[in-house]
PDB file of C-alpha atoms in Angstrom:
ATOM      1  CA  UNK A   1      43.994 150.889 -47.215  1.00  0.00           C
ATOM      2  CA  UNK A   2      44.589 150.978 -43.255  1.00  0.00           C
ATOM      3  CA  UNK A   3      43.715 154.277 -43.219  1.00  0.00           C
ATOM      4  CA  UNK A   4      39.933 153.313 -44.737  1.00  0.00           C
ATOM      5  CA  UNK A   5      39.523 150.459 -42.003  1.00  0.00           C
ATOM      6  CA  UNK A   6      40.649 152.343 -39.112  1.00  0.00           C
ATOM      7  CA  UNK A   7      37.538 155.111 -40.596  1.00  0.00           C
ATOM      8  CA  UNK A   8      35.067 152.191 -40.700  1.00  0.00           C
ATOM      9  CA  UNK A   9      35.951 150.769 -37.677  1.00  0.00           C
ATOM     10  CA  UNK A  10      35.446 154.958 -35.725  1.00  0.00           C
ATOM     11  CA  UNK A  11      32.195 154.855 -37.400  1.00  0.00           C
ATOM     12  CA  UNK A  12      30.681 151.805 -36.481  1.00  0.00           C
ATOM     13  CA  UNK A  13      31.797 151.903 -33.282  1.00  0.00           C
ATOM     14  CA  UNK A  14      30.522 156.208 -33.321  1.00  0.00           C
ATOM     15  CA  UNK A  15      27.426 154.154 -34.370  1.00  0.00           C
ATOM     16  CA  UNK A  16      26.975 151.561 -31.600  1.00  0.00           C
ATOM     17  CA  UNK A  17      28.126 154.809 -28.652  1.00  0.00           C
ATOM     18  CA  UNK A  18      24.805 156.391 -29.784  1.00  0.00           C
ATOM     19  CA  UNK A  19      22.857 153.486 -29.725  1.00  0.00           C
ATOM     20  CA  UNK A  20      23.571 153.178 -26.252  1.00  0.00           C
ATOM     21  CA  UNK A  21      22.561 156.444 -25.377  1.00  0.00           C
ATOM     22  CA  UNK A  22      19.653 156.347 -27.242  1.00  0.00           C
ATOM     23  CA  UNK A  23      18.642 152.735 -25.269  1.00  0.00           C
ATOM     24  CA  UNK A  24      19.778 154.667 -21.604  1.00  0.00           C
ATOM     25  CA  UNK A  25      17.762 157.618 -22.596  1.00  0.00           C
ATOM     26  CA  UNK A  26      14.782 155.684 -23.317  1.00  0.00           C
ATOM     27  CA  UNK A  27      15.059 153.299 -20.436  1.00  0.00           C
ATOM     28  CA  UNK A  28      14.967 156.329 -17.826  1.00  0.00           C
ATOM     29  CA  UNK A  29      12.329 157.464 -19.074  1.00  0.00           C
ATOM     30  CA  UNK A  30      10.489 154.798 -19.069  1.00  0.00           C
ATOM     31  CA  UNK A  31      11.731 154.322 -15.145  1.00  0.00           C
ATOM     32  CA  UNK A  32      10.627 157.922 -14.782  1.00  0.00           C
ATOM     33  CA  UNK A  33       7.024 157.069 -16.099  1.00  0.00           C
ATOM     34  CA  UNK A  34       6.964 154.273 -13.895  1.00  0.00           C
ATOM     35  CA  UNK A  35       7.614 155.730 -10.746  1.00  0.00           C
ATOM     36  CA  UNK A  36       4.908 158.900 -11.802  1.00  0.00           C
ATOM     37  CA  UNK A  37       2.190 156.595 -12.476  1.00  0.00           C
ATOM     38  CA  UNK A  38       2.875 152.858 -11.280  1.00  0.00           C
ATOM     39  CA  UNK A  39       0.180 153.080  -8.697  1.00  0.00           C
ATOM     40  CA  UNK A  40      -2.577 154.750 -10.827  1.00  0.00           C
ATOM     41  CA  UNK A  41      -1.827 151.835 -13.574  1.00  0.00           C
ATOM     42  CA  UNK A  42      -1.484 148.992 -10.771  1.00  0.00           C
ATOM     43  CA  UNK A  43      -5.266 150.315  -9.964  1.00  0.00           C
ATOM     44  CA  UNK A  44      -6.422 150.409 -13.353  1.00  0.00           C
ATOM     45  CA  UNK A  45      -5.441 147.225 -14.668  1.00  0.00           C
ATOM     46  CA  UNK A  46      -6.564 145.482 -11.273  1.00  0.00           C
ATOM     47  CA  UNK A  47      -9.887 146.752 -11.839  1.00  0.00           C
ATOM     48  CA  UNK A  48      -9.898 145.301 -15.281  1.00  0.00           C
ATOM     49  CA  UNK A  49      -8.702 142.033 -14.041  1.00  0.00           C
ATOM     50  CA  UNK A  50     -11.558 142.150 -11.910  1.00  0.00           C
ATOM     51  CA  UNK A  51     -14.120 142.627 -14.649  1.00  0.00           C
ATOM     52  CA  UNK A  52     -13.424 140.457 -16.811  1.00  0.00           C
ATOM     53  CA  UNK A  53     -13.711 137.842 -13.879  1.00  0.00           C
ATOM     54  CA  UNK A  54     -17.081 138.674 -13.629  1.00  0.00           C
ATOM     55  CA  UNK A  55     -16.926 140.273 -10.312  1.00  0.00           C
ATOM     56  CA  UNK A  56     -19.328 143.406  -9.976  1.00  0.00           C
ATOM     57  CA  UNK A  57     -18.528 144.411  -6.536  1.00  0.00           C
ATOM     58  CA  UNK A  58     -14.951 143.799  -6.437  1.00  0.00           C
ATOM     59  CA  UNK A  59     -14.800 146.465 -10.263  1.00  0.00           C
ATOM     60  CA  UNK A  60     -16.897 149.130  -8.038  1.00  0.00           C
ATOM     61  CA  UNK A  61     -14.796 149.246  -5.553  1.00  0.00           C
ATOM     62  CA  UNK A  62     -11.290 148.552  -7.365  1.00  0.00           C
ATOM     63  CA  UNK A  63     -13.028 151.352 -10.050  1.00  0.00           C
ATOM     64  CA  UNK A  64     -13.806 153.987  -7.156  1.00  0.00           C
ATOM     65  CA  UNK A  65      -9.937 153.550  -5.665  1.00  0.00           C
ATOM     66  CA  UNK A  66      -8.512 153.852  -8.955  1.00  0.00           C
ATOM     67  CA  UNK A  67     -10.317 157.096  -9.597  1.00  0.00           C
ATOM     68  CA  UNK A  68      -9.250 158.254  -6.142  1.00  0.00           C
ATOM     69  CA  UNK A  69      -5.483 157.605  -7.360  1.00  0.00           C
ATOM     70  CA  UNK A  70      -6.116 159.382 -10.666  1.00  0.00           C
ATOM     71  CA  UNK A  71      -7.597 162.449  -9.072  1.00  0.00           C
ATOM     72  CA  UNK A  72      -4.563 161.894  -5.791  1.00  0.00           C
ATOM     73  CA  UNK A  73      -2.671 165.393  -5.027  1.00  0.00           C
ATOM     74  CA  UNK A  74       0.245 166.108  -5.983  1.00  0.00           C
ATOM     75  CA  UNK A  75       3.382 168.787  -6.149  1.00  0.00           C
ATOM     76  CA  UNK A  76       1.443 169.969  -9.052  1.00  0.00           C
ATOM     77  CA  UNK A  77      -1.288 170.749  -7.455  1.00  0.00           C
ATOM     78  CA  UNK A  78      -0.004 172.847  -4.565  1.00  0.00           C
ATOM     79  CA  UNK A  79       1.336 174.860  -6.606  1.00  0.00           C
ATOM     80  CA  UNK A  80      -1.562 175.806  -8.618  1.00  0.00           C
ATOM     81  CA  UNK A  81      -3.086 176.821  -4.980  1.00  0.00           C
ATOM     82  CA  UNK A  82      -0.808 178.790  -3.954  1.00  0.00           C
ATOM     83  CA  UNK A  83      -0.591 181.462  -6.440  1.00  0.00           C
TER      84      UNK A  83
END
């Protein structure tokens, strides 16, 4: 009978261990996407904010610098030139 708790008890707590590194794993990436794109989204979503306010110049030029930040060089890029 002890024998059967102390089993439960490794599982769950085998259980909750990879839980955790499930949660970790998903929270670095999600730091990692973050940091990759946070200006291009920043951008973006201010030049939605923008039209839904009804402002037509502000969008053009919030649209134009968030197309400069999507098409921005990168690491990836150099070394595509340099072959």
């Amino acid at each position: 009978m002890v024998k059967t708790r102390e089993r439960i008890a490794r599982r769950s707590g085998q259980g909750l261990t990879e839980y955790i590194i499930i949660v970790a794993l998903v929270a670095i990436a999600a730091i990692g996407l973050v940091n990759i794109f946070g200006n291009q989204l920043r951008h973006q979503f201010s030049t939605i904010v923008a039209a839904m306010s009804g402002s037509s110049v502000q969008v053009k030029s919030l649209a134009s610098k968030a197309k400069q930040q999507t098409n921005q060089r990168t690491l990836k890029d150099y070394a595509s030139e340099n072959r």
